[in-house]
Amino acid sequence: MSALKDDSWLYVISSKKKLIDFNFKEIWQYRDLLFLFVKRNVITVYKQTILGPLWYLIQPLFTSVIFTVIFNDLAEIPTGVAPAFLFNLAGITSWNYFKECFVGTSNTFVSNQAIFGKVYFPRVIVPMSTVVSNLIKYGIQILVFIGFYLYYVFIKGKAIQPDSALLLFPVLVIVMGLLGLGFGMIISSMTTKYRDMTFLVNFGVQLLMYASAVMYPVSFFKKKLPSLAWLVEYNPMTTVIEAFRFMAFGVGDYSVEKLFYAVVFSVIIFLIGLVVFNKTEKSFIDTI
Amino acid sequence: MNKQVILKVEDISKQYRLGLISSKTLSDDLKLLWYNIRGKENPFLKVGEKNERDKLGDSNFVWALKNINFDVYEGEVLGIIGKNGAGKSTLLKLLSRVTSPTTGEIKTKGRIASLLEVGTGFHPELTGLENVFLNGAILGMTKKEISSKLDEIVAFSGCERYIDTPVKRYSSGMRVRLAFAVAAFLEPDILVIDEVLAVGDAEFQKKAIGKMQDISKGQGRTVLFVSHNMAAVKSLCTRAIVLENGQIAFSGATDESVSFYLKGGSQLQNSKVFDDSLFNNEVSNLNEISVKNSNKTISEAIVGDQVIELITVIDIKSSTPDRYHITYHLNNELGDPMFSFSSFKGGVKLKQGRNQLNCKFPKEFFQSGEFYLSFFLIEDKRKAVLHEKDILSFTVVEGQRDIGSYMGREPGYITPTFVWNHDN
């Protein structure tokens, strides 16, 4: 027995915590679990509903209609060359993706405590699966957006055209995913001890939407409320949404520097989230 | 045999705090942070008490496990037994990496998969088949592995007919069967099993134990098995440890450990050696009383389905020993007298000097339960010269029963065997 060397152990369970313990090999081993979680998330949401996956479309479309009526027809917020409905749809689908990633991952520990309390698997699989399943949802919504886009261009004859920056669209998706995941992981870790976070998230997200240029262009905000413009401008989600509109319609508050800022911001948040999450996952089951 | 250590548990301790966790955490957290900043040791680790549930302690912190050390060898089936709250589940939780120890290390050479309360991760809306894949993946199998064993899993569960029905429509028994089937076909190096046999009917219990024997003996897998079902522990495990208040109270061969556990831990009740000052008068000196199974030692549990003997060692000083005899009263755990019996009726005469008397109860006479003996030394069949109430207590446990037979308790305290015949 004494001949055994310490390094011959497969792994060691101890109380010591490394700052970042991101075991890619292990996550790769569990890739099927990720896939099955995604499948579960997508399939089970609309089980025993009549409209089923149509709900994926109804929600953003109706919200866009309401926004158009309230903010554009009633409050007369200008949307530039883009038709108001399309303008809102672009904002809402992107915002929704971030929001669902964020809210979905923010209750990771609380809503999975039963299973986390029994079996070990890399916990990070769960928030990752939320982000991936929301990506599928987002993909469907983007298809609908493209459908309406084409309708406005060819049937209505609107003079809108995408910008070549559209090639950077995947970057936007990654930024949104990382932001949602990062914030979500931070909140979910804090929720294990302080349930107050759940309430904060629920209404905080709603308030945050108003600071993310979802239903107005940044240029309009700057003109009307220059004193508060920094709040909107430094919000990385504003950058993402404005960039998306710029890619789609050719107008918007977009520059490579701003995109770069959003990328850096999201990566930092993601890393912080990962560290916090790692620290929590080891023994959260005792305090939850 | 030179088997390798596959799992090494070194000085593991786990501390929990009692009471409402949320009431003071922020201040405790800040305190902890302050200690950390100054580079001092966690102040909360210094406090804490042995985990004795029924005693009130001063500290809010309690050690669910304290300084646990053991090695598990490859291919071994290790039973972990103990009363409720002894720390079994905490230990398994640490082993299966659900939570981390407060101090100490667990080193392993193989992948550990746990089977804690099977059926976790079943999604009620998904069909049986979908859940097999999901559950398998949660337990660490890849899709390919599951697919290759799918037919076996479904057949083993006996749920073929329902496999495309959402699990929410399953009976609880079916759910357990399906979950156990998935886990049984898992191929980790070390399998951790907790109380799986609590549910499921006799037929399935038999099947499950058979499968586990297969896993451990046939495939040489290492298994850690926690259960209250002593019959299962006895038939499966090669070695067992007994936990008591978060510490290892006993570790050894399965039979010895089970006996140790069934006897109620470290204190011996069923045998007493008396000091000369205790029951010593001019007539006699009572030295020793003990109750045990005939073919076993006093430190082993007393089983009801074997002959039980009562041994009395007494010195008679009187020169007329014929005048004396011994009577016992047997009471049940409520203190109700059950019957009395005596050496006189048993046809044994006391002699001057040392007497070692042996009284045998036939097998399958006592029900399981706790019994109390009161001792009397009678002079001239009418006067008690020595009398001690509840001088000894002993616990009778059930013998091994066939898996699948009735596991409950019969009514009453004794189950005498009478003479039965056909009259025609």
XYZ file of C-alpha atoms in Angstrom:
712
model
C 0.000 0.000 0.000
C 2.792 2.339 0.838
C 4.113 1.787 -2.650
C 1.185 3.748 -4.032
C 2.075 7.210 -5.130
C -0.271 10.072 -4.641
C -0.321 10.912 -8.309
C -1.801 7.549 -9.148
C -5.183 8.651 -7.801
C -7.785 9.445 -10.387
C -9.081 12.355 -8.381
C -9.157 13.646 -4.850
C -12.168 14.971 -3.011
C -11.159 17.551 -0.460
C -12.193 20.808 1.051
C -9.606 22.798 -0.848
C -10.949 25.026 -3.528
C -9.145 26.076 -6.607
C -10.103 29.422 -8.038
C -10.999 28.102 -11.438
C -11.591 24.411 -11.617
C -12.955 24.158 -15.105
C -12.402 20.589 -16.141
C -12.932 20.602 -19.900
C -12.176 16.918 -20.216
C -14.897 16.063 -17.760
C -17.401 18.360 -19.420
C -16.599 16.713 -22.719
C -17.276 13.326 -21.154
C -20.675 14.576 -20.139
C -21.542 16.104 -23.516
C -24.398 13.655 -23.977
C -25.902 14.898 -20.756
C -25.722 18.450 -22.085
C -27.513 17.353 -25.209
C -30.176 15.468 -23.257
C -30.752 18.396 -20.927
C -31.225 20.663 -23.925
C -33.650 18.173 -25.397
C -35.507 17.983 -22.106
C -35.713 21.755 -21.812
C -37.043 22.129 -25.330
C -39.484 19.226 -25.275
C -41.011 19.543 -21.850
C -41.820 23.242 -21.773
C -44.820 22.992 -24.015
C -45.975 19.456 -23.222
C -49.730 19.240 -22.875
C -50.244 22.560 -24.610
C -52.299 22.938 -27.767
C -50.157 25.469 -29.540
C -46.896 23.823 -28.483
C -43.783 25.412 -29.932
C -45.906 28.145 -31.515
C -45.619 29.829 -28.142
C -42.007 30.524 -29.074
C -43.343 32.913 -31.732
C -46.498 34.270 -30.204
C -44.788 35.949 -27.297
C -42.260 38.123 -29.222
C -44.722 38.926 -31.987
C -47.438 40.146 -29.637
C -44.953 42.078 -27.547
C -43.694 43.790 -30.689
C -47.198 44.731 -31.711
C -47.906 46.205 -28.258
C -44.601 48.062 -28.222
C -45.288 49.458 -31.666
C -48.683 50.710 -30.586
C -47.503 52.193 -27.281
C -44.064 53.512 -28.030
C -44.224 54.358 -31.699
C -47.838 55.168 -32.499
C -48.699 56.678 -29.133
C -45.414 58.043 -27.783
C -44.052 58.716 -31.275
C -40.543 57.425 -30.748
C -38.843 57.571 -34.164
C -37.356 54.365 -35.533
C -35.558 55.776 -38.564
C -35.681 53.879 -41.833
C -36.749 50.680 -40.169
C -40.460 49.944 -39.858
C -41.446 50.301 -36.195
C -42.673 46.724 -35.887
C -39.470 45.272 -37.289
C -37.419 47.649 -35.164
C -39.144 46.401 -32.023
C -39.005 42.762 -33.069
C -35.243 43.042 -33.518
C -34.883 44.491 -30.029
C -37.240 42.070 -28.339
C -35.871 38.839 -29.778
C -32.328 39.783 -28.781
C -33.368 41.028 -25.374
C -35.380 37.859 -24.831
C -32.407 35.669 -25.563
C -30.307 37.471 -22.963
C -33.152 37.569 -20.482
C -33.989 33.885 -20.763
C -30.350 32.913 -20.432
C -30.024 35.121 -17.397
C -33.250 34.201 -15.619
C -32.932 30.561 -16.637
C -29.462 30.155 -15.183
C -30.064 32.362 -12.168
C -32.060 29.653 -10.389
C -29.769 26.775 -11.324
C -28.982 25.715 -7.780
C -32.371 26.272 -6.233
C -34.416 24.510 -8.868
C -32.009 21.625 -9.259
C -31.243 21.001 -5.624
C -33.043 17.674 -5.611
C -30.865 16.225 -8.313
C -27.685 18.060 -7.278
C -28.204 16.613 -3.833
C -28.003 13.067 -5.119
C -25.680 12.762 -8.043
C -22.467 14.347 -9.121
C -21.942 15.659 -12.599
C -20.258 18.884 -13.633
C -22.808 21.375 -12.376
C -21.950 23.850 -15.084
C -23.704 21.541 -17.556
C -27.067 22.795 -16.312
C -26.586 26.526 -17.007
C -24.847 25.623 -20.242
C -27.860 23.596 -21.301
C -30.123 26.564 -20.544
C -28.076 28.780 -22.807
C -28.032 26.224 -25.601
C -31.754 25.514 -25.451
C -32.453 29.232 -25.489
C -30.210 29.503 -28.501
C -32.511 27.134 -30.340
C -35.457 29.257 -29.347
C -33.607 32.362 -30.446
C -32.798 30.727 -33.766
C -36.477 30.104 -34.423
C -37.311 33.682 -33.523
C -34.586 34.993 -35.811
C -36.103 32.991 -38.655
C -39.422 34.692 -38.010
C -37.641 38.026 -37.938
C -36.092 37.251 -41.326
C -39.534 36.310 -42.608
C -40.994 39.672 -41.610
C -37.876 41.415 -42.888
C -38.357 39.909 -46.329
C -42.054 40.762 -46.188
C -41.261 44.414 -45.539
C -38.598 44.527 -48.246
C -40.420 42.745 -51.045
C -44.100 43.218 -50.344
C -44.066 46.596 -48.641
C -41.105 47.826 -50.653
C -39.229 49.314 -47.719
C -35.769 50.623 -48.515
C -33.864 48.768 -45.835
C -30.760 46.733 -46.401
C -28.372 44.868 -44.150
C -24.886 46.138 -43.482
C -21.778 44.059 -44.186
C -21.194 44.060 -40.417
C -23.826 41.307 -40.375
C -20.914 38.904 -40.666
C -20.166 39.712 -37.037
C -23.627 38.556 -35.947
C -22.291 35.359 -34.314
C -20.171 37.576 -32.049
C -23.370 39.220 -30.805
C -24.915 35.858 -30.047
C -21.847 34.819 -28.074
C -21.781 38.109 -26.170
C -25.443 37.745 -25.203
C -24.968 34.133 -24.158
C -21.876 34.912 -22.069
C -23.567 37.870 -20.415
C -26.664 35.887 -19.517
C -24.632 32.913 -18.360
C -22.179 35.019 -16.367
C -24.776 37.114 -14.558
C -26.965 34.051 -14.113
C -24.189 32.042 -12.501
C -23.334 34.876 -10.136
C -26.943 35.304 -9.072
C -27.585 31.571 -8.786
C -24.613 31.224 -6.468
C -25.810 34.039 -4.273
C -29.340 32.648 -4.199
C -28.124 29.522 -2.411
C -27.618 31.628 0.688
C -29.688 34.731 0.199
C -33.061 34.151 -1.407
C -33.505 37.895 -1.815
C -31.755 37.567 -5.155
C -34.721 35.784 -6.687
C -36.906 38.840 -6.147
C -34.196 41.157 -7.357
C -33.798 39.240 -10.593
C -37.486 39.142 -11.351
C -38.106 42.827 -11.349
C -34.509 43.913 -11.978
C -34.582 42.297 -15.393
C -37.704 44.227 -16.317
C -36.128 47.498 -15.294
C -32.941 46.626 -17.108
C -34.865 46.277 -20.342
C -35.697 49.966 -20.266
C -31.990 50.763 -20.064
C -31.085 48.512 -22.977
C -32.450 50.402 -25.985
C -35.043 47.730 -26.705
C -37.873 50.065 -27.708
C -35.951 53.193 -28.649
C -32.801 54.050 -30.601
C -29.840 55.260 -28.537
C -29.562 58.402 -30.643
C -33.075 59.368 -29.605
C -32.295 58.790 -25.938
C -29.148 60.914 -26.172
C -31.077 63.758 -27.698
C -33.896 63.702 -25.153
C -32.088 62.744 -21.935
C -28.359 63.510 -22.360
C -27.766 63.469 -18.595
C -28.706 59.798 -18.300
C -27.308 58.681 -21.634
C -24.197 57.130 -20.049
C -26.418 54.578 -18.290
C -27.713 53.309 -21.575
C -24.469 53.684 -23.477
C -22.280 51.667 -21.134
C -24.839 48.919 -20.917
C -23.371 46.125 -23.058
C -26.841 44.914 -24.002
C -27.497 48.299 -25.595
C -24.421 47.805 -27.693
C -25.594 44.354 -28.733
C -29.093 45.447 -29.654
C -27.979 48.564 -31.461
C -25.344 46.567 -33.298
C -27.936 44.032 -34.364
C -30.166 46.788 -35.725
C -27.212 48.316 -37.503
C -26.438 44.975 -39.106
C -30.063 44.501 -40.145
C -31.080 48.001 -41.167
C -27.810 49.844 -41.718
C -28.581 52.475 -39.058
C -27.757 52.451 -35.413
C -25.185 53.314 -32.811
C -22.483 50.867 -33.830
C -18.711 50.857 -33.953
C -16.071 48.146 -33.744
C -14.739 49.721 -30.527
C -18.131 49.470 -28.873
C -18.504 45.870 -29.955
C -15.059 45.174 -28.579
C -16.089 46.762 -25.293
C -19.142 44.487 -25.118
C -17.015 41.421 -25.849
C -14.507 42.258 -23.110
C -17.291 43.084 -20.680
C -19.092 39.804 -21.311
C -15.944 37.710 -21.046
C -15.081 39.301 -17.712
C -18.586 38.745 -16.358
C -18.489 35.172 -17.593
C -15.172 34.501 -15.857
C -16.368 36.048 -12.606
C -19.509 33.952 -12.872
C -17.460 30.818 -13.412
C -15.296 31.481 -10.364
C -18.267 32.194 -8.130
C -20.146 29.203 -9.469
C -17.169 26.942 -8.852
C -16.822 28.135 -5.331
C -20.479 27.523 -4.653
C -21.030 24.160 -6.313
C -18.791 22.264 -3.920
C -20.922 22.542 -0.840
C -23.964 24.646 -1.612
C -26.146 21.690 -0.736
C -25.427 22.338 2.945
C -26.673 25.888 2.932
C -29.437 25.914 0.364
C -4.722 -12.101 -1.965
C -3.041 -8.869 -2.701
C -5.813 -6.522 -3.584
C -5.321 -2.895 -4.325
C -6.776 -0.023 -2.428
C -9.170 1.663 -4.809
C -10.603 4.239 -2.442
C -8.916 5.843 0.492
C -10.787 7.956 3.013
C -8.411 10.014 5.092
C -9.484 11.821 8.207
C -12.753 13.017 6.778
C -14.872 15.357 8.863
C -17.999 17.219 7.995
C -19.478 20.012 10.012
C -23.020 21.257 9.831
C -24.656 24.107 11.579
C -27.929 23.692 13.355
C -30.869 25.990 13.519
C -31.980 28.430 10.918
C -29.188 28.919 8.471
C -30.290 32.215 7.076
C -30.715 33.975 10.409
C -27.095 34.790 11.022
C -25.147 33.941 7.930
C -24.355 37.446 6.808
C -22.659 38.315 10.076
C -20.929 34.944 10.214
C -19.840 35.360 6.619
C -18.331 38.744 7.390
C -16.596 37.287 10.438
C -15.221 34.478 8.302
C -14.057 36.950 5.694
C -12.295 38.978 8.369
C -10.495 35.860 9.641
C -9.531 34.935 6.106
C -8.150 38.369 5.400
C -5.930 38.176 8.462
C -4.867 34.720 7.363
C -6.258 32.982 10.401
C -7.941 29.646 10.653
C -11.675 29.354 10.282
C -12.959 30.062 13.810
C -16.035 27.909 13.320
C -13.976 24.770 12.883
C -12.831 24.913 16.475
C -16.297 24.543 17.894
C -18.688 21.717 17.283
C -19.782 18.650 19.111
C -20.319 15.002 18.613
C -23.521 14.415 16.742
C -25.848 13.096 19.403
C -29.319 13.859 18.274
C -31.125 13.255 21.519
C -28.839 15.339 23.707
C -28.869 19.079 23.926
C -25.558 20.725 23.213
C -24.146 24.188 23.671
C -22.853 24.706 20.178
C -24.700 25.540 17.024
C -22.212 23.520 15.039
C -22.177 19.799 14.947
C -19.847 17.243 13.425
C -21.898 14.918 11.266
C -18.703 13.013 10.612
C -15.506 13.234 12.567
C -12.142 11.803 11.606
C -13.330 8.962 9.456
C -10.606 6.737 8.051
C -10.966 3.620 5.979
C -9.715 1.944 2.854
C -11.763 0.134 0.281
C -10.135 -2.603 -1.739
C -10.841 -3.427 -5.308
C -13.752 -5.794 -5.835
C -14.929 -5.471 -2.279
C -18.539 -4.922 -1.214
C -18.384 -2.708 1.825
C -21.507 -2.311 3.924
C -22.055 0.858 5.885
C -24.528 0.474 8.715
C -25.642 2.644 11.567
C -28.645 4.161 13.211
C -30.530 7.109 11.761
C -28.330 10.163 11.942
C -25.138 8.200 12.415
C -23.643 9.871 9.357
C -24.146 7.217 6.694
C -25.812 9.447 4.167
C -23.384 12.268 4.816
C -20.539 9.900 4.110
C -22.127 8.768 0.887
C -22.771 12.350 -0.106
C -19.108 13.110 0.334
C -18.115 10.027 -1.608
C -20.407 10.856 -4.459
C -19.139 14.437 -4.536
C -22.482 16.000 -3.805
C -20.907 18.092 -1.115
C -17.343 18.549 0.019
C -15.812 17.601 3.348
C -14.945 20.231 5.930
C -11.554 18.667 6.452
C -9.780 15.632 5.123
C -9.442 13.966 1.776
C -10.965 11.167 -0.192
C -8.720 9.672 -2.830
C -10.017 7.388 -5.484
C -8.604 5.431 -8.362
C -11.868 4.791 -10.073
C -14.930 6.631 -11.141
C -17.612 6.690 -8.483
C -21.261 6.582 -9.434
C -23.948 6.808 -6.849
C -27.374 5.358 -6.590
C -28.777 7.531 -3.861
C -32.509 7.169 -3.713
C -32.928 6.026 -7.256
C -35.059 7.918 -9.704
C -33.495 11.296 -9.197
C -33.446 13.220 -12.385
C -36.484 11.510 -13.756
C -38.559 14.103 -15.519
C -42.249 13.334 -15.110
C -43.192 14.622 -18.543
C -40.688 12.513 -20.442
C -41.412 8.945 -21.440
C -39.760 5.981 -19.799
C -37.381 5.583 -22.684
C -36.362 9.241 -22.708
C -35.822 9.053 -18.978
C -33.606 6.020 -19.330
C -31.303 8.089 -21.504
C -31.498 11.170 -19.320
C -30.977 9.254 -16.094
C -28.164 7.250 -17.605
C -26.442 10.408 -18.736
C -26.857 12.001 -15.324
C -25.206 8.949 -13.816
C -22.334 9.404 -16.225
C -23.061 7.092 -19.120
C -22.700 8.149 -22.703
C -25.526 7.816 -25.160
C -23.728 5.028 -26.944
C -23.348 2.988 -23.780
C -27.016 3.366 -22.980
C -28.141 2.467 -26.487
C -26.090 -0.703 -26.443
C -27.707 -1.827 -23.204
C -31.172 -0.447 -23.803
C -32.901 -3.775 -24.370
C -31.385 -5.283 -21.259
C -32.317 -2.264 -19.163
C -35.914 -2.276 -20.307
C -36.214 -6.022 -19.851
C -34.719 -5.881 -16.383
C -37.108 -3.150 -15.311
C -40.100 -5.123 -16.472
C -41.723 -1.962 -17.817
C -41.736 -2.843 -21.532
C -45.362 -2.014 -21.918
C -45.093 1.446 -20.429
C -41.797 2.472 -21.929
C -43.361 5.062 -24.233
C -45.629 6.513 -21.555
C -44.628 9.587 -19.560
C -43.119 8.642 -16.245
C -45.701 10.684 -14.360
C -48.219 7.944 -15.136
C -45.993 5.268 -13.564
C -46.610 3.733 -10.196
C -43.893 4.433 -7.656
C -42.772 0.845 -7.846
C -42.368 1.026 -11.606
C -40.366 4.191 -11.289
C -37.952 2.534 -8.893
C -37.649 -0.515 -11.093
C -36.819 1.558 -14.099
C -34.358 3.709 -12.184
C -32.662 0.742 -10.622
C -32.447 -0.939 -13.995
C -30.591 2.054 -15.434
C -28.212 2.178 -12.517
C -27.647 -1.553 -12.475
C -26.239 -1.442 -15.959
C -23.959 1.391 -15.125
C -20.315 0.483 -15.269
C -18.420 2.671 -12.852
C -15.409 1.372 -10.972
C -17.088 2.083 -7.661
C -20.821 1.967 -7.154
C -22.431 3.670 -4.168
C -25.871 2.357 -3.229
C -28.183 3.770 -0.595
C -31.414 2.130 0.508
C -32.585 0.996 -2.882
C -34.384 -1.956 -1.500
C -36.797 0.077 0.540
C -39.308 0.060 -2.269
C -40.326 -2.538 -4.748
C -42.056 -5.821 -4.172
C -40.502 -9.068 -3.026
C -39.893 -10.318 -6.521
C -38.055 -7.167 -7.481
C -36.054 -7.100 -4.256
C -34.819 -10.566 -5.046
C -33.948 -9.524 -8.563
C -32.148 -6.412 -7.334
C -30.063 -8.291 -4.775
C -29.238 -10.896 -7.371
C -28.126 -8.194 -9.752
C -25.989 -6.568 -7.106
C -24.363 -9.870 -6.295
C -23.686 -10.179 -9.976
C -22.127 -6.763 -10.105
C -19.879 -7.343 -7.149
C -19.000 -11.009 -7.444
C -19.377 -11.657 -11.140
C -17.912 -8.461 -12.505
C -15.604 -7.708 -9.616
C -16.911 -4.191 -9.178
C -16.362 -2.359 -5.924
C -19.599 -1.504 -4.157
C -20.374 0.629 -1.124
C -23.736 -0.388 0.215
C -25.808 1.417 2.821
C -28.951 -0.198 4.120
C -31.062 -0.893 7.153
C -31.937 -4.264 5.746
C -29.544 -6.527 7.624
C -30.501 -9.524 5.560
C -29.405 -7.659 2.442
C -26.205 -6.460 4.062
C -25.391 -9.954 5.233
C -25.994 -11.555 1.896
C -24.134 -8.927 -0.144
C -21.261 -7.462 1.777
C -17.844 -8.865 2.368
C -17.006 -6.370 5.067
C -18.883 -3.677 6.938
C -18.308 -0.638 9.075
C -20.646 0.587 11.771
C -21.067 4.319 12.217
C -22.119 5.743 15.540
C -22.553 9.476 16.095
C -20.367 10.341 13.139
C -17.524 8.070 14.070
C -16.555 4.574 13.104
C -17.630 2.416 16.030
C -16.755 -0.910 14.521
C -15.154 -2.234 11.406
C -14.764 -5.839 10.451
C -16.344 -8.881 8.850
C -19.986 -8.430 7.912
C -21.409 -10.811 10.513
C -19.486 -9.235 13.345
C -20.434 -5.742 12.272
C -24.093 -6.625 11.921
C -24.101 -8.208 15.364
C -22.366 -5.191 16.797
C -24.947 -2.916 15.254
C -27.939 -5.018 16.251
C -26.777 -5.216 19.817
C -27.085 -1.462 19.960
C -23.483 -0.458 19.784
C -20.694 -0.483 22.242
C -22.453 -1.198 25.542
C -23.104 -4.787 26.540
C -26.429 -5.508 28.218
C -26.874 -9.203 28.006
C -24.084 -10.256 30.300
C -23.215 -9.082 33.772
C -20.431 -10.075 36.120
C -21.126 -9.005 39.673
C -18.718 -7.711 42.205
C -18.466 -9.644 45.456
C -20.001 -6.711 47.269
C -23.126 -6.691 45.199
C -25.202 -9.828 45.749
C -23.264 -11.434 48.556
C -24.857 -12.619 51.781
C -24.383 -15.440 54.231
C -26.330 -17.844 52.026
C -24.901 -17.176 48.576
C -22.865 -15.017 46.270
C -24.220 -14.291 42.789
C -21.330 -13.959 40.357
C -22.588 -13.763 36.828
C -25.646 -13.872 34.617
C -25.590 -13.879 30.858
C -27.882 -14.606 27.945
C -26.640 -15.655 24.515
C -27.219 -18.006 21.647
C -25.921 -21.473 22.439
C -23.402 -21.659 19.682
C -22.244 -18.045 19.872
C -20.366 -15.723 22.166
C -21.929 -13.099 24.386
C -20.761 -10.291 22.154
C -22.853 -11.497 19.246
C -26.463 -10.531 18.676
C -29.046 -12.915 20.031
C -31.178 -14.356 17.269
C -34.613 -15.705 17.903
C -34.488 -18.662 15.556
C -31.735 -20.426 17.448
C -31.432 -21.904 20.915
C -30.940 -19.222 23.547
C -29.305 -20.014 26.858
C -29.319 -18.301 30.220
C -26.229 -18.906 32.299
C -26.245 -18.258 36.027
C -23.092 -18.550 38.100
C -23.771 -18.588 41.822
C -21.868 -19.677 44.930
C -23.972 -21.366 47.598
C -22.364 -20.976 51.007
C -25.102 -22.618 53.022
C -24.448 -26.175 54.128
C -28.002 -27.112 53.197
C -28.118 -26.181 49.520
C -31.199 -28.306 48.951
C -33.364 -25.689 50.578
C -32.681 -23.140 47.871
C -33.613 -22.673 44.270
C -33.514 -19.912 41.677
C -36.541 -18.308 40.114
C -36.551 -15.831 37.277
C -39.343 -13.546 36.183
C -39.323 -12.505 32.569
C -40.808 -9.121 31.703
C -41.330 -7.519 28.349
C -40.108 -4.054 27.417
C -43.229 -2.478 28.915
C -42.465 -4.125 32.254
C -45.375 -6.558 32.016
C -44.546 -9.932 33.514
C -44.621 -12.645 30.881
C -43.878 -15.782 32.847
C -41.678 -17.159 35.571
C -39.417 -20.162 35.518
C -37.262 -21.820 38.139
C -34.408 -24.205 38.632
C -36.666 -26.219 40.901
C -39.166 -26.930 38.131
C -36.306 -27.453 35.762
C -35.186 -30.312 37.941
C -31.793 -28.967 38.917
C -30.612 -29.063 42.491
C -28.182 -26.506 43.784
C -25.062 -27.777 45.407
C -22.698 -26.249 47.872
C -19.953 -24.163 46.275
C -19.901 -22.881 42.737
C -22.887 -23.629 40.538
C -22.911 -22.841 36.837
C -26.458 -23.342 35.698
C -27.525 -23.406 32.121
C -31.131 -22.900 31.132
C -32.010 -23.387 27.481
C -34.913 -21.826 25.612
C -35.878 -23.731 22.497
C -35.282 -22.115 19.170
C -38.006 -19.950 17.735
C -39.375 -19.323 21.209
C -38.730 -15.588 21.597
C -40.065 -12.954 19.299
C -37.768 -10.115 18.467
C -37.774 -7.479 21.161
C -36.263 -6.475 24.439
C -36.688 -8.603 27.538
C -35.911 -8.064 31.218
C -35.063 -10.674 33.800
C -35.687 -10.396 37.517
C -33.732 -12.688 39.798
C -34.909 -14.437 42.983
C -33.119 -16.847 45.280
C -35.849 -18.724 47.130
C -35.517 -20.449 50.471
C -37.786 -23.383 51.313
C -39.997 -22.588 48.305
C -41.547 -19.584 49.971
C -39.121 -16.879 51.016
C -36.892 -14.832 48.760
C -33.512 -14.346 50.336
C -32.130 -12.493 47.371
C -34.224 -10.478 44.977
C -33.204 -8.105 42.203
C -35.646 -6.619 39.738
C -34.525 -6.239 36.108
C -31.129 -7.646 36.859
C -30.405 -8.184 33.177
C -31.878 -7.179 29.858
C -31.362 -8.715 26.476
C -32.487 -8.037 22.962
C -33.597 -10.725 20.617
C -33.381 -9.981 16.925
C -35.058 -11.705 14.074
C -33.246 -14.438 12.340
C -32.474 -14.291 8.686
C -35.567 -14.681 6.605
C -35.862 -15.573 3.004
C -35.986 -12.508 0.862
C -39.552 -12.210 -0.253
C -41.180 -13.596 2.883
C -43.106 -11.464 5.354
C -40.698 -8.947 6.891
C -42.996 -7.490 9.532
C -43.345 -8.496 13.169
C -45.787 -11.096 14.444
C -47.987 -10.044 17.374
C -47.034 -10.920 20.928
C -43.724 -11.701 22.580
C -43.175 -15.390 22.261
C -43.808 -17.799 19.427
C -43.785 -21.222 21.030
C -43.861 -24.245 18.816
C -46.657 -26.622 19.712
C -47.317 -30.152 18.632
C -49.415 -30.302 15.523
C -50.834 -33.509 14.089
C -53.487 -34.780 11.746
C -56.161 -36.491 13.859
C -57.586 -38.582 11.084
